[in-house]
């Protein structure tokens, strides 16, 4: 094989070629995306040399998934991001067909140590005869240039899926979980341990999804939150049930108790991390101040994404979110508090009542904004408390609402400009509705009542200004407060 240096040069040229014809109608203002090309899972989230390091699965040669590289961006404050060179490319036999997902930790001797899955197709071409997947290690002195050390965990005999190492340290011991498809086709999380970061020993199968349809758990994560432990994972194979599991790919979690050397005791059922169309492969990290942060991937493996055809880029990460554990053992997620620094030109609509069957124009062009809406539901009779988002002159828009009949907070793309339609909804009951809605140029993230639930979906508007409206149906809306902030670009050099 050619050296990694040569592969990385080719990859950068691939991105530059696509960049020349990139279309920006839906390119995000305040979400991480590749300059051009395809991205999926966030990888290697870490804090190293006083900067947040965010890597991601990246195909630099097209807007489709392909031989995986690790793209890279970094930030000192979680708000303003710098583009870094592509960090890793396939270059050794073990990762011949892809440098798959993984994580990063800082070693005691001050290196950024990366664990990832080296991926090969068994037949050399595609998945028909299964995968050959091993866990690999790479190290970096500066966080930018990586030196591969090769395979550190071989694939046990007979496993066709074995990937996505997530590493952490508890006490003096390093732990690694990854996803596996067992010999009898059950989705499992395997746990290994190490004292020296190089030699890894099997500890146990720490979790198995009880659903017999689930054959593989992608991108597992295992981390303490409050006084519990969370196992996050992305089950492959479950059937949709009501509002749950409607996407080709869905991410969820269970909460329980765990101590080193012991079993994991599950204390909750499986729950979705997010109820929207486009949230997958989340990975968490610890911020220097001890907060648990998460980034998810907004994309789709199964349905075409509107940017794929002509725009030269595909996929973005969610904004960073802070996780906390609710008393009900639900994981709550809000935008990282740093993100308020992106706000500018705030428009304050104060408190008011919207009459029955009315549309109130809030902004004529709201392509990258944050909406903060507080509603007294005890004084609200509207069947739905609605926001028309990305509303273009032709009338197309995406409908975000609280539906008082279904008791759900919904993103409905029935009338969206381009792309996949369908609706999704998170459960909500209560007398007071509090929504934070992040609207970027091609996406919407809704945070319900302090992050009890979230709903994350693409939204691709048609040509023209993108208006924002508040809308009522067959009743009135008692707005306690409503503010809309413009959000500025996250890029250090404003190349979007
Ligand atoms: C999940 C995933 C991972 C894998 C990577 C490949 O989105 O399929 O399991 O490592 O993407 O790009």
Coordinates of C-alpha atoms in Angstrom, one line a residue, residues 130-469:
X130 CA -19.0 -10.2 5.8
X131 CA -16.4 -7.9 7.4
X132 CA -13.0 -8.6 8.9
X133 CA -12.7 -6.0 11.7
X134 CA -9.9 -5.5 14.2
X135 CA -9.2 -2.8 16.7
X136 CA -6.2 -0.6 15.9
X137 CA -4.2 2.0 17.7
X138 CA -2.5 5.2 16.6
X139 CA -0.7 7.9 18.6
X140 CA 0.0 11.6 18.1
X141 CA 2.3 14.1 19.8
X142 CA 0.6 17.2 18.4
X143 CA -3.0 16.0 17.8
X144 CA -2.7 16.6 14.1
X145 CA -0.2 14.0 12.8
X146 CA -0.8 10.4 13.6
X147 CA 1.4 7.4 13.7
X148 CA -0.3 4.0 13.4
X149 CA 0.7 1.1 15.7
X150 CA -1.5 -1.5 14.0
X151 CA -3.8 -4.1 15.4
X152 CA -4.2 -4.4 19.2
X153 CA -7.4 -6.5 19.4
X154 CA -7.9 -9.3 16.8
X155 CA -11.4 -10.3 15.7
X156 CA -12.6 -13.3 17.6
X157 CA -13.3 -16.3 15.3
X158 CA -16.7 -16.2 13.6
X159 CA -17.7 -12.6 14.3
X160 CA -18.8 -10.7 11.2
X161 CA -19.2 -7.4 13.0
X162 CA -16.8 -6.2 15.6
X163 CA -16.2 -2.5 15.7
X164 CA -16.2 1.0 17.1
X165 CA -13.9 1.0 20.2
X166 CA -14.8 3.5 22.9
X167 CA -12.0 3.8 25.6
X168 CA -12.0 5.4 29.0
X169 CA -10.1 5.1 32.3
X170 CA -11.5 4.2 35.7
X171 CA -8.9 4.1 38.5
X172 CA -5.7 2.7 37.0
X173 CA -7.4 0.6 34.4
X174 CA -8.3 1.4 30.8
X175 CA -11.6 0.0 29.5
X176 CA -12.7 -0.5 25.9
X177 CA -16.2 -1.3 24.7
X178 CA -17.1 -2.2 21.2
X179 CA -20.1 -3.5 19.3
X180 CA -20.3 -7.1 18.2
X181 CA -22.6 -9.4 16.4
X182 CA -22.4 -12.7 18.3
X183 CA -22.1 -16.1 16.5
X184 CA -25.9 -16.5 17.0
X185 CA -26.5 -13.1 15.6
X186 CA -27.3 -11.1 18.7
X187 CA -26.3 -7.5 19.2
X188 CA -23.8 -7.2 22.0
X189 CA -21.4 -4.8 23.7
X190 CA -18.0 -6.4 24.6
X191 CA -15.8 -5.0 27.3
X192 CA -11.9 -5.3 27.3
X193 CA -9.4 -4.0 29.8
X194 CA -5.8 -2.9 29.8
X195 CA -3.2 -1.6 32.2
X196 CA -0.7 -0.3 29.6
X197 CA -3.0 0.9 26.7
X198 CA -1.3 -1.7 24.4
X199 CA -2.3 -5.1 25.7
X200 CA -6.0 -5.7 26.0
X201 CA -7.8 -8.7 27.6
X202 CA -11.4 -9.8 27.3
X203 CA -13.4 -8.9 30.4
X204 CA -17.0 -9.8 29.5
X205 CA -20.0 -9.3 27.3
X206 CA -21.3 -6.3 29.3
X207 CA -24.6 -5.9 27.5
X208 CA -26.8 -7.8 25.1
X209 CA -29.9 -6.2 23.5
X210 CA -32.9 -8.3 24.5
X211 CA -34.6 -7.9 21.1
X212 CA -33.8 -11.0 19.0
X213 CA -34.2 -8.9 15.8
X214 CA -31.2 -6.8 16.8
X215 CA -28.0 -8.4 15.4
X216 CA -25.4 -5.7 16.0
X217 CA -24.9 -2.7 18.2
X218 CA -22.9 0.0 16.5
X219 CA -21.0 2.8 18.2
X220 CA -21.4 1.7 21.8
X221 CA -20.5 4.2 24.6
X222 CA -20.3 3.5 28.3
X223 CA -20.0 6.4 30.8
X224 CA -20.9 7.5 34.3
X225 CA -23.7 10.1 34.6
X226 CA -24.9 11.2 38.1
X227 CA -24.5 8.1 40.2
X228 CA -25.4 5.7 37.4
X229 CA -23.7 4.3 34.3
X230 CA -25.2 4.8 30.8
X231 CA -24.6 2.3 27.9
X232 CA -25.4 4.0 24.6
X233 CA -25.6 2.1 21.4
X234 CA -27.1 2.0 17.9
X235 CA -29.1 -1.2 17.4
X236 CA -29.2 -2.7 13.9
X237 CA -32.3 -4.7 12.9
X238 CA -35.1 -3.7 15.3
X239 CA -38.6 -3.1 13.8
X240 CA -40.2 0.3 14.2
X241 CA -42.8 0.6 17.0
X242 CA -45.0 3.7 17.0
X243 CA -42.7 6.7 17.2
X244 CA -39.7 4.6 18.2
X245 CA -37.1 3.3 15.7
X246 CA -38.7 4.9 12.6
X247 CA -35.3 5.7 11.0
X248 CA -33.1 3.4 9.0
X249 CA -30.7 4.0 11.8
X250 CA -31.6 4.9 15.4
X251 CA -29.6 5.6 18.6
X252 CA -30.6 4.8 22.1
X253 CA -29.4 4.0 25.6
X254 CA -30.1 2.1 28.9
X255 CA -29.2 3.3 32.4
X256 CA -27.9 1.0 35.2
X257 CA -25.2 0.4 37.7
X258 CA -21.7 -0.9 37.1
X259 CA -18.4 -1.3 39.0
X260 CA -15.1 -2.4 37.6
X261 CA -14.9 -6.2 37.4
X262 CA -18.7 -6.6 37.8
X263 CA -21.8 -7.1 35.7
X264 CA -23.8 -4.1 34.4
X265 CA -27.2 -4.1 36.1
X266 CA -29.7 -2.5 33.8
X267 CA -32.3 -0.3 35.6
X268 CA -34.3 1.2 32.6
X269 CA -35.7 0.1 29.3
X270 CA -34.1 1.1 26.1
X271 CA -34.9 4.7 25.2
X272 CA -34.2 6.8 22.2
X273 CA -31.5 9.4 22.5
X274 CA -33.4 11.7 20.1
X275 CA -36.7 11.4 18.4
X276 CA -35.9 13.1 15.0
X277 CA -35.2 11.7 11.5
X278 CA -31.4 12.3 11.6
X279 CA -29.6 11.5 14.8
X280 CA -27.1 8.6 14.9
X281 CA -23.8 7.3 16.2
X282 CA -23.5 9.8 19.1
X283 CA -20.2 9.8 21.0
X284 CA -19.6 11.4 24.4
X285 CA -16.5 12.9 26.0
X286 CA -15.6 14.6 29.3
X287 CA -15.0 18.3 29.2
X288 CA -12.2 19.6 31.3
X289 CA -14.7 20.9 33.8
X290 CA -16.3 17.5 34.2
X291 CA -19.4 18.0 32.0
X292 CA -20.4 15.1 29.8
X293 CA -20.7 16.3 26.2
X294 CA -22.1 14.5 23.2
X295 CA -22.0 15.1 19.4
X296 CA -24.3 13.1 17.2
X297 CA -24.2 12.6 13.4
X298 CA -27.0 14.1 11.2
X299 CA -27.2 12.0 8.1
X300 CA -28.7 8.9 6.6
X301 CA -27.3 5.7 5.2
X302 CA -30.6 4.5 3.8
X303 CA -32.4 7.4 2.2
X304 CA -30.9 9.9 -0.2
X305 CA -29.9 13.2 1.4
X306 CA -30.9 16.3 -0.7
X307 CA -27.3 17.6 -0.7
X308 CA -25.9 14.5 -2.2
X309 CA -26.9 15.0 -5.8
X310 CA -25.4 18.4 -6.7
X311 CA -24.0 20.2 -3.6
X312 CA -20.7 18.4 -3.1
X313 CA -21.1 17.7 0.6
X314 CA -23.2 15.4 2.8
X315 CA -23.8 15.1 6.5
X316 CA -23.1 17.2 9.6
X317 CA -22.6 16.8 13.3
X318 CA -25.2 18.1 15.8
X319 CA -24.2 21.0 18.0
X320 CA -22.3 19.8 21.1
X321 CA -24.8 18.9 23.9
X322 CA -24.5 18.7 27.6
X323 CA -25.9 15.5 29.2
X324 CA -27.4 15.2 32.7
X325 CA -29.4 12.4 34.3
X326 CA -33.0 13.2 35.3
X327 CA -34.6 11.9 38.4
X328 CA -36.6 9.6 36.2
X329 CA -33.2 8.2 34.9
X330 CA -33.8 9.8 31.5
X331 CA -30.7 11.3 29.9
X332 CA -31.4 15.0 29.3
X333 CA -29.5 17.0 26.6
X334 CA -29.2 20.7 26.1
X335 CA -26.9 22.7 23.8
X336 CA -23.5 23.2 25.4
X337 CA -23.8 26.5 27.4
X338 CA -20.9 28.0 25.4
X339 CA -23.2 28.2 22.3
X340 CA -24.9 31.3 23.7
X341 CA -21.8 33.1 22.5
X342 CA -23.0 32.5 18.9
X343 CA -26.0 34.7 19.4
X344 CA -26.3 38.2 17.8
X345 CA -29.1 40.5 16.8
X346 CA -31.6 39.2 19.2
X347 CA -35.3 40.0 18.6
X348 CA -37.4 40.0 21.7
X349 CA -41.2 39.5 21.2
X350 CA -42.0 39.6 24.9
X351 CA -45.2 38.1 26.2
X352 CA -48.4 38.1 24.2
X353 CA -51.4 36.1 23.1
X354 CA -51.7 34.8 19.6
X355 CA -55.4 34.8 18.5
X356 CA -57.1 31.7 17.1
X357 CA -56.1 30.6 13.6
X358 CA -53.5 33.3 13.2
X359 CA -50.0 33.3 11.7
X360 CA -47.6 35.8 13.2
X361 CA -44.5 36.6 11.1
X362 CA -41.5 36.6 13.4
X363 CA -38.7 37.1 10.9
X364 CA -38.6 37.4 7.1
X365 CA -35.3 35.6 6.8
X366 CA -34.4 33.2 9.5
X367 CA -31.9 30.9 7.9
X368 CA -29.6 30.4 11.0
X369 CA -31.4 31.2 14.2
X370 CA -32.2 30.0 17.7
X371 CA -35.7 30.3 19.0
X372 CA -36.6 30.4 22.7
X373 CA -40.3 29.9 23.3
X374 CA -42.2 29.7 26.6
X375 CA -45.9 28.9 26.5
X376 CA -48.4 28.7 29.3
X377 CA -50.4 25.7 28.3
X378 CA -53.0 26.2 31.0
X379 CA -54.1 29.3 29.1
X380 CA -53.6 27.9 25.6
X381 CA -56.4 26.5 23.7
X382 CA -54.7 26.1 20.3
X383 CA -54.7 22.4 19.2
X384 CA -51.1 22.8 18.1
X385 CA -48.5 25.5 19.1
X386 CA -46.8 25.8 15.8
X387 CA -43.7 27.3 14.2
X388 CA -43.4 27.5 10.4
X389 CA -39.7 27.2 9.8
X390 CA -37.8 27.7 6.6
X391 CA -40.9 29.1 4.9
X392 CA -40.1 30.1 1.4
X393 CA -42.1 32.4 -0.9
X394 CA -43.7 29.3 -2.6
X395 CA -45.3 28.4 0.8
X396 CA -43.2 25.3 1.5
X397 CA -41.9 25.1 5.1
X398 CA -41.1 22.6 7.9
X399 CA -43.7 22.5 10.7
X400 CA -42.4 22.3 14.3
X401 CA -45.1 22.1 16.9
X402 CA -46.4 21.0 20.2
X403 CA -49.4 18.8 19.4
X404 CA -51.8 19.0 22.4
X405 CA -53.8 16.0 21.1
X406 CA -50.9 13.7 20.6
X407 CA -48.9 15.1 23.5
X408 CA -45.9 15.2 21.3
X409 CA -43.3 17.8 20.2
X410 CA -43.1 17.2 16.5
X411 CA -41.0 18.0 13.4
X412 CA -43.3 17.5 10.4
X413 CA -41.7 17.7 6.9
X414 CA -44.8 17.0 4.9
X415 CA -44.5 20.5 3.3
X416 CA -40.7 20.9 3.4
X417 CA -38.9 22.2 0.3
X418 CA -36.7 19.3 -0.7
X419 CA -35.7 15.9 0.6
X420 CA -37.3 13.2 2.6
X421 CA -40.7 13.9 4.2
X422 CA -42.4 12.2 7.2
X423 CA -42.8 13.4 10.7
X424 CA -41.3 12.5 14.1
X425 CA -42.4 13.4 17.6
X426 CA -41.1 13.3 21.2
X427 CA -43.4 12.7 24.1
X428 CA -44.4 15.7 26.2
X429 CA -46.9 16.3 29.0
X430 CA -47.0 19.3 31.3
X431 CA -48.5 22.7 31.8
X432 CA -45.6 24.7 30.7
X433 CA -43.9 24.3 27.3
X434 CA -40.4 25.5 26.9
X435 CA -38.8 25.0 23.5
X436 CA -35.3 25.9 22.2
X437 CA -35.1 25.4 18.5
X438 CA -31.9 25.6 16.6
X439 CA -32.6 26.3 12.9
X440 CA -29.6 26.1 10.6
X441 CA -29.6 26.3 6.8
X442 CA -30.4 22.7 6.4
X443 CA -31.4 21.3 9.8
X444 CA -33.5 21.8 12.9
X445 CA -32.8 20.7 16.5
X446 CA -35.5 21.0 19.1
X447 CA -34.8 20.8 22.8
X448 CA -38.0 20.3 24.9
X449 CA -38.3 21.6 28.4
X450 CA -34.7 21.8 29.5
X451 CA -33.6 18.9 27.2
X452 CA -35.9 16.2 28.6
X453 CA -36.3 15.2 25.0
X454 CA -34.8 16.3 21.7
X455 CA -35.9 16.1 18.0
X456 CA -33.3 16.4 15.3
X457 CA -34.0 16.4 11.6
X458 CA -32.7 17.7 8.3
X459 CA -34.9 20.4 6.7
X460 CA -34.0 21.6 3.2
X461 CA -35.9 24.7 2.1
X462 CA -36.6 25.8 -1.4
X463 CA -35.3 29.0 -3.1
X464 CA -35.8 32.4 -1.6
X465 CA -35.9 34.0 1.9
X466 CA -36.7 31.6 4.8
X467 CA -39.4 33.1 6.9
X468 CA -40.3 32.1 10.5
X469 CA -43.9 32.2 11.8

